[in-house]
Short mmCIF file of C-alpha atoms in Angstrom, two decimals:
data_model
loop_
_atom_site.label_atom_id
_atom_site.label_comp_id
_atom_site.label_asym_id
_atom_site.label_seq_id
_atom_site.Cartn_x
_atom_site.Cartn_y
_atom_site.Cartn_z
CA MET Q 1 88.78 -31.39 31.61
CA LEU Q 2 87.05 -33.42 28.91
CA GLN Q 3 89.08 -36.49 28.03
CA GLN Q 4 89.48 -37.37 24.37
CA ARG Q 5 91.43 -40.16 22.77
CA VAL Q 6 94.29 -39.06 20.56
CA THR Q 7 92.81 -40.89 17.57
CA ASP Q 8 89.57 -38.90 17.93
CA TYR Q 9 91.52 -35.67 18.31
CA PHE Q 10 93.56 -36.43 15.18
CA ALA Q 11 90.42 -37.42 13.27
CA THR Q 12 88.84 -34.08 14.13
CA LEU Q 13 92.00 -32.21 13.15
CA SER Q 14 92.24 -34.14 9.90
CA GLN Q 15 88.65 -33.28 8.97
CA LEU Q 16 89.24 -29.66 9.94
CA LEU Q 17 92.35 -29.41 7.73
CA LEU Q 18 90.26 -30.48 4.75
CA SER Q 19 87.56 -27.96 5.72
CA ILE Q 20 89.81 -24.89 5.50
CA GLU Q 21 88.04 -22.28 3.39
CA ALA Q 22 89.79 -19.99 0.93
CA THR Q 23 88.34 -16.74 -0.37
CA ASP Q 24 89.58 -13.93 -2.56
CA GLN Q 25 89.47 -10.17 -1.98
CA GLN Q 26 85.81 -10.00 -3.02
CA GLY Q 27 84.90 -12.82 -0.61
CA ASP Q 28 84.34 -15.29 -3.45
CA ALA Q 29 85.01 -18.90 -2.51
CA LEU Q 30 88.00 -20.72 -3.94
CA THR Q 31 88.80 -24.38 -3.55
CA LEU Q 32 91.58 -25.02 -1.05
CA ASP Q 33 93.78 -26.11 -3.96
CA GLN Q 34 93.04 -22.89 -5.87
CA GLY Q 35 93.75 -20.79 -2.77
CA THR Q 36 97.04 -22.47 -2.00
CA GLU Q 37 98.15 -22.29 -5.64
CA ARG Q 38 97.48 -18.53 -5.57
CA ALA Q 39 99.35 -18.13 -2.29
CA VAL Q 40 102.38 -20.02 -3.58
CA GLN Q 41 102.29 -17.87 -6.74
CA MET Q 42 102.12 -14.70 -4.63
CA ILE Q 43 105.17 -15.84 -2.64
CA GLY Q 44 107.00 -16.68 -5.86
CA ASP Q 45 106.12 -13.29 -7.34
CA VAL Q 46 107.54 -11.54 -4.26
CA LYS Q 47 110.77 -13.49 -4.62
CA SER Q 48 111.16 -12.90 -8.35
CA ALA Q 49 110.44 -9.17 -7.97
CA SER Q 50 112.99 -8.90 -5.11
CA ARG Q 51 110.24 -7.68 -2.78
CA LYS Q 52 109.81 -8.83 0.81
CA MET Q 53 107.28 -10.51 3.04
CA LEU Q 54 106.11 -9.05 6.34
CA LEU Q 55 104.56 -11.35 8.94
CA ALA Q 56 102.45 -10.61 12.00
CA GLY Q 57 100.71 -12.64 14.70
CA ASN Q 58 100.05 -12.63 18.46
CA GLY Q 59 100.88 -15.33 21.00
CA GLY Q 60 100.87 -18.77 19.38
CA SER Q 61 100.32 -17.09 16.04
CA SER Q 62 103.48 -15.06 16.64
CA ALA Q 63 105.38 -18.32 17.03
CA ILE Q 64 103.85 -19.55 13.77
CA VAL Q 65 104.91 -16.45 11.81
CA SER Q 66 108.41 -16.65 13.30
CA HIS Q 67 108.67 -20.21 12.01
CA VAL Q 68 107.30 -19.15 8.62
CA GLN Q 69 109.88 -16.36 8.46
CA ASN Q 70 112.63 -18.90 9.05
CA ASP Q 71 111.32 -21.18 6.29
CA LEU Q 72 110.80 -18.31 3.84
CA CYS Q 73 114.35 -17.04 4.33
CA LYS Q 74 116.21 -20.32 4.51
CA SER Q 75 114.22 -22.68 2.29
CA VAL Q 76 112.44 -20.37 -0.15
CA GLY Q 77 115.00 -17.55 -0.40
CA VAL Q 78 112.48 -14.78 0.23
CA ARG Q 79 113.39 -11.75 2.31
CA ALA Q 80 110.95 -11.92 5.23
CA MET Q 81 110.51 -9.96 8.47
CA VAL Q 82 108.61 -10.48 11.69
CA PHE Q 83 107.95 -7.67 14.14
CA THR Q 84 108.59 -9.42 17.44
CA GLU Q 85 111.76 -7.66 18.54
CA GLN Q 86 110.99 -7.14 22.22
CA PRO Q 87 112.41 -3.66 22.94
CA LEU Q 88 110.59 -2.09 19.96
CA LEU Q 89 107.42 -4.10 20.58
CA THR Q 90 107.27 -3.07 24.23
CA ALA Q 91 108.16 0.56 23.47
CA LEU Q 92 105.34 0.79 20.93
CA ALA Q 93 102.88 -0.99 23.25
CA ASN Q 94 103.83 1.28 26.16
CA ASP Q 95 103.93 4.57 24.27
CA ASP Q 96 101.27 4.12 21.58
CA GLY Q 97 99.17 1.15 22.75
CA TYR Q 98 99.28 -2.50 21.78
CA GLY Q 99 97.14 -1.83 18.71
CA SER Q 100 100.12 -0.08 17.08
CA VAL Q 101 102.78 -2.78 17.46
CA PHE Q 102 102.49 -4.07 13.88
CA GLU Q 103 100.98 -1.02 12.20
CA TRP Q 104 103.95 1.20 13.10
CA PRO Q 105 106.74 -1.04 11.71
CA ILE Q 106 104.67 -1.81 8.61
CA GLY Q 107 104.43 1.93 8.03
CA LEU Q 108 108.21 2.12 8.38
CA TRP Q 109 109.27 -0.95 6.39
CA ALA Q 110 106.52 -1.83 3.89
CA GLU Q 111 106.79 -0.86 0.25
CA ALA Q 112 104.35 -1.26 -2.61
CA GLY Q 113 104.58 -4.79 -3.95
CA ASP Q 114 105.51 -6.38 -0.61
CA LEU Q 115 103.33 -9.16 0.82
CA LEU Q 116 101.90 -9.19 4.35
CA LEU Q 117 100.94 -12.52 5.91
CA THR Q 118 98.89 -12.32 9.10
CA VAL Q 119 98.00 -15.23 11.33
CA SER Q 120 95.25 -14.67 13.89
CA SER Q 121 93.03 -17.29 15.48
CA SER Q 122 90.20 -14.82 16.01
CA GLY Q 123 90.92 -12.62 13.01
CA ARG Q 124 89.74 -9.70 15.14
CA SER Q 125 92.80 -8.55 17.10
CA GLU Q 126 93.07 -4.78 16.86
CA ASN Q 127 96.80 -4.85 16.14
CA ILE Q 128 96.33 -7.34 13.28
CA VAL Q 129 93.44 -5.37 11.77
CA ARG Q 130 95.46 -2.16 11.97
CA ALA Q 131 98.45 -3.94 10.38
CA LEU Q 132 96.23 -5.08 7.52
CA ALA Q 133 94.95 -1.54 6.96
CA ALA Q 134 98.50 -0.13 7.06
CA ALA Q 135 99.73 -2.70 4.54
CA ARG Q 136 96.84 -1.88 2.21
CA GLU Q 137 97.66 1.81 2.49
CA MET Q 138 101.30 1.06 1.57
CA GLY Q 139 100.28 -0.90 -1.55
CA CYS Q 140 101.07 -4.35 -0.21
CA GLN Q 141 99.29 -7.54 -1.09
CA VAL Q 142 97.81 -9.45 1.84
CA ILE Q 143 97.25 -13.09 2.80
CA THR Q 144 95.31 -13.79 6.01
CA LEU Q 145 95.01 -16.95 8.07
CA SER Q 146 92.21 -16.85 10.61
CA GLY Q 147 89.67 -18.95 12.49
CA PHE Q 148 86.82 -18.73 14.99
CA ASP Q 149 83.99 -16.72 13.40
CA ALA Q 150 83.48 -16.88 9.64
CA ASP Q 151 82.79 -13.14 9.47
CA ASN Q 152 86.00 -12.08 11.25
CA THR Q 153 87.55 -8.80 10.15
CA SER Q 154 90.87 -10.21 8.90
CA ARG Q 155 89.09 -12.54 6.51
CA GLN Q 156 87.49 -9.54 4.84
CA MET Q 157 90.75 -7.60 4.34
CA GLY Q 158 93.06 -9.89 2.39
CA ASP Q 159 93.66 -10.47 -1.28
CA LEU Q 160 93.62 -14.11 -0.27
CA ASN Q 161 92.11 -15.45 2.95
CA PHE Q 162 92.29 -18.86 4.60
CA TYR Q 163 89.73 -19.57 7.31
CA VAL Q 164 89.73 -22.52 9.73
CA PRO Q 165 86.14 -23.21 10.86
CA SER Q 166 86.79 -23.89 14.55
CA HIS Q 167 86.71 -22.05 17.89
CA VAL Q 168 89.36 -24.31 19.45
CA TYR Q 169 92.75 -22.59 19.62
CA GLY Q 170 94.72 -25.83 19.33
CA PHE Q 171 92.90 -26.89 16.18
CA VAL Q 172 93.10 -23.44 14.57
CA GLU Q 173 96.79 -23.02 15.36
CA SER Q 174 97.63 -26.58 14.21
CA ALA Q 175 95.77 -25.99 10.95
CA HIS Q 176 97.54 -22.66 10.43
CA THR Q 177 100.91 -24.32 11.06
CA ALA Q 178 100.18 -27.15 8.61
CA LEU Q 179 98.96 -24.71 5.97
CA ALA Q 180 102.01 -22.48 6.41
CA HIS Q 181 104.32 -25.48 6.08
CA TYR Q 182 102.55 -26.51 2.90
CA LEU Q 183 102.91 -23.03 1.39
CA THR Q 184 106.61 -22.71 2.17
CA ASN Q 185 107.30 -26.27 1.02
CA MET Q 186 105.58 -25.65 -2.30
CA ALA Q 187 107.28 -22.26 -2.76
CA ALA Q 188 110.76 -23.67 -2.10
CA PRO Q 189 112.91 -24.42 -5.14
CA CYS Q 190 113.26 -28.12 -5.85
#
């Protein structure tokens, strides 16, 4: 394994955090500040309209969305749901295939005006892409957090998209976590 000093690792992560790209639904570039301001506004709009947020991610990204759900509910006061309940997740994966595990509950629970937040390092996972399509069909707004390839599918499907330009899971997941913390901190009432 390649050895790297922690200061070099943190320097790379720091530079990467400042390199996060934000785009709108048309793929037009926004500054990171513009993107995060829009995201915080979207979260605030969901709260003031008594709508809810739906969150989806796989693996480490699943842990990130679970943490975001906690912060949205407790600190921000937004109704938020994650779809990681094991019996339902495994039943859907077994009976309908893993690609359905977020699409199916979104079809059941999403309503027009809700907000879906997806976190996916690759931005290409079938179940995330299908969740995004289902949310669009239900009239939800969408925020995506992705990484790896700049042309990933998730990044092309959101109203607002945040992209971390790295192929290193640890960097992408750390950046997504930091960004999510920023959004929930800024959306929380003072």
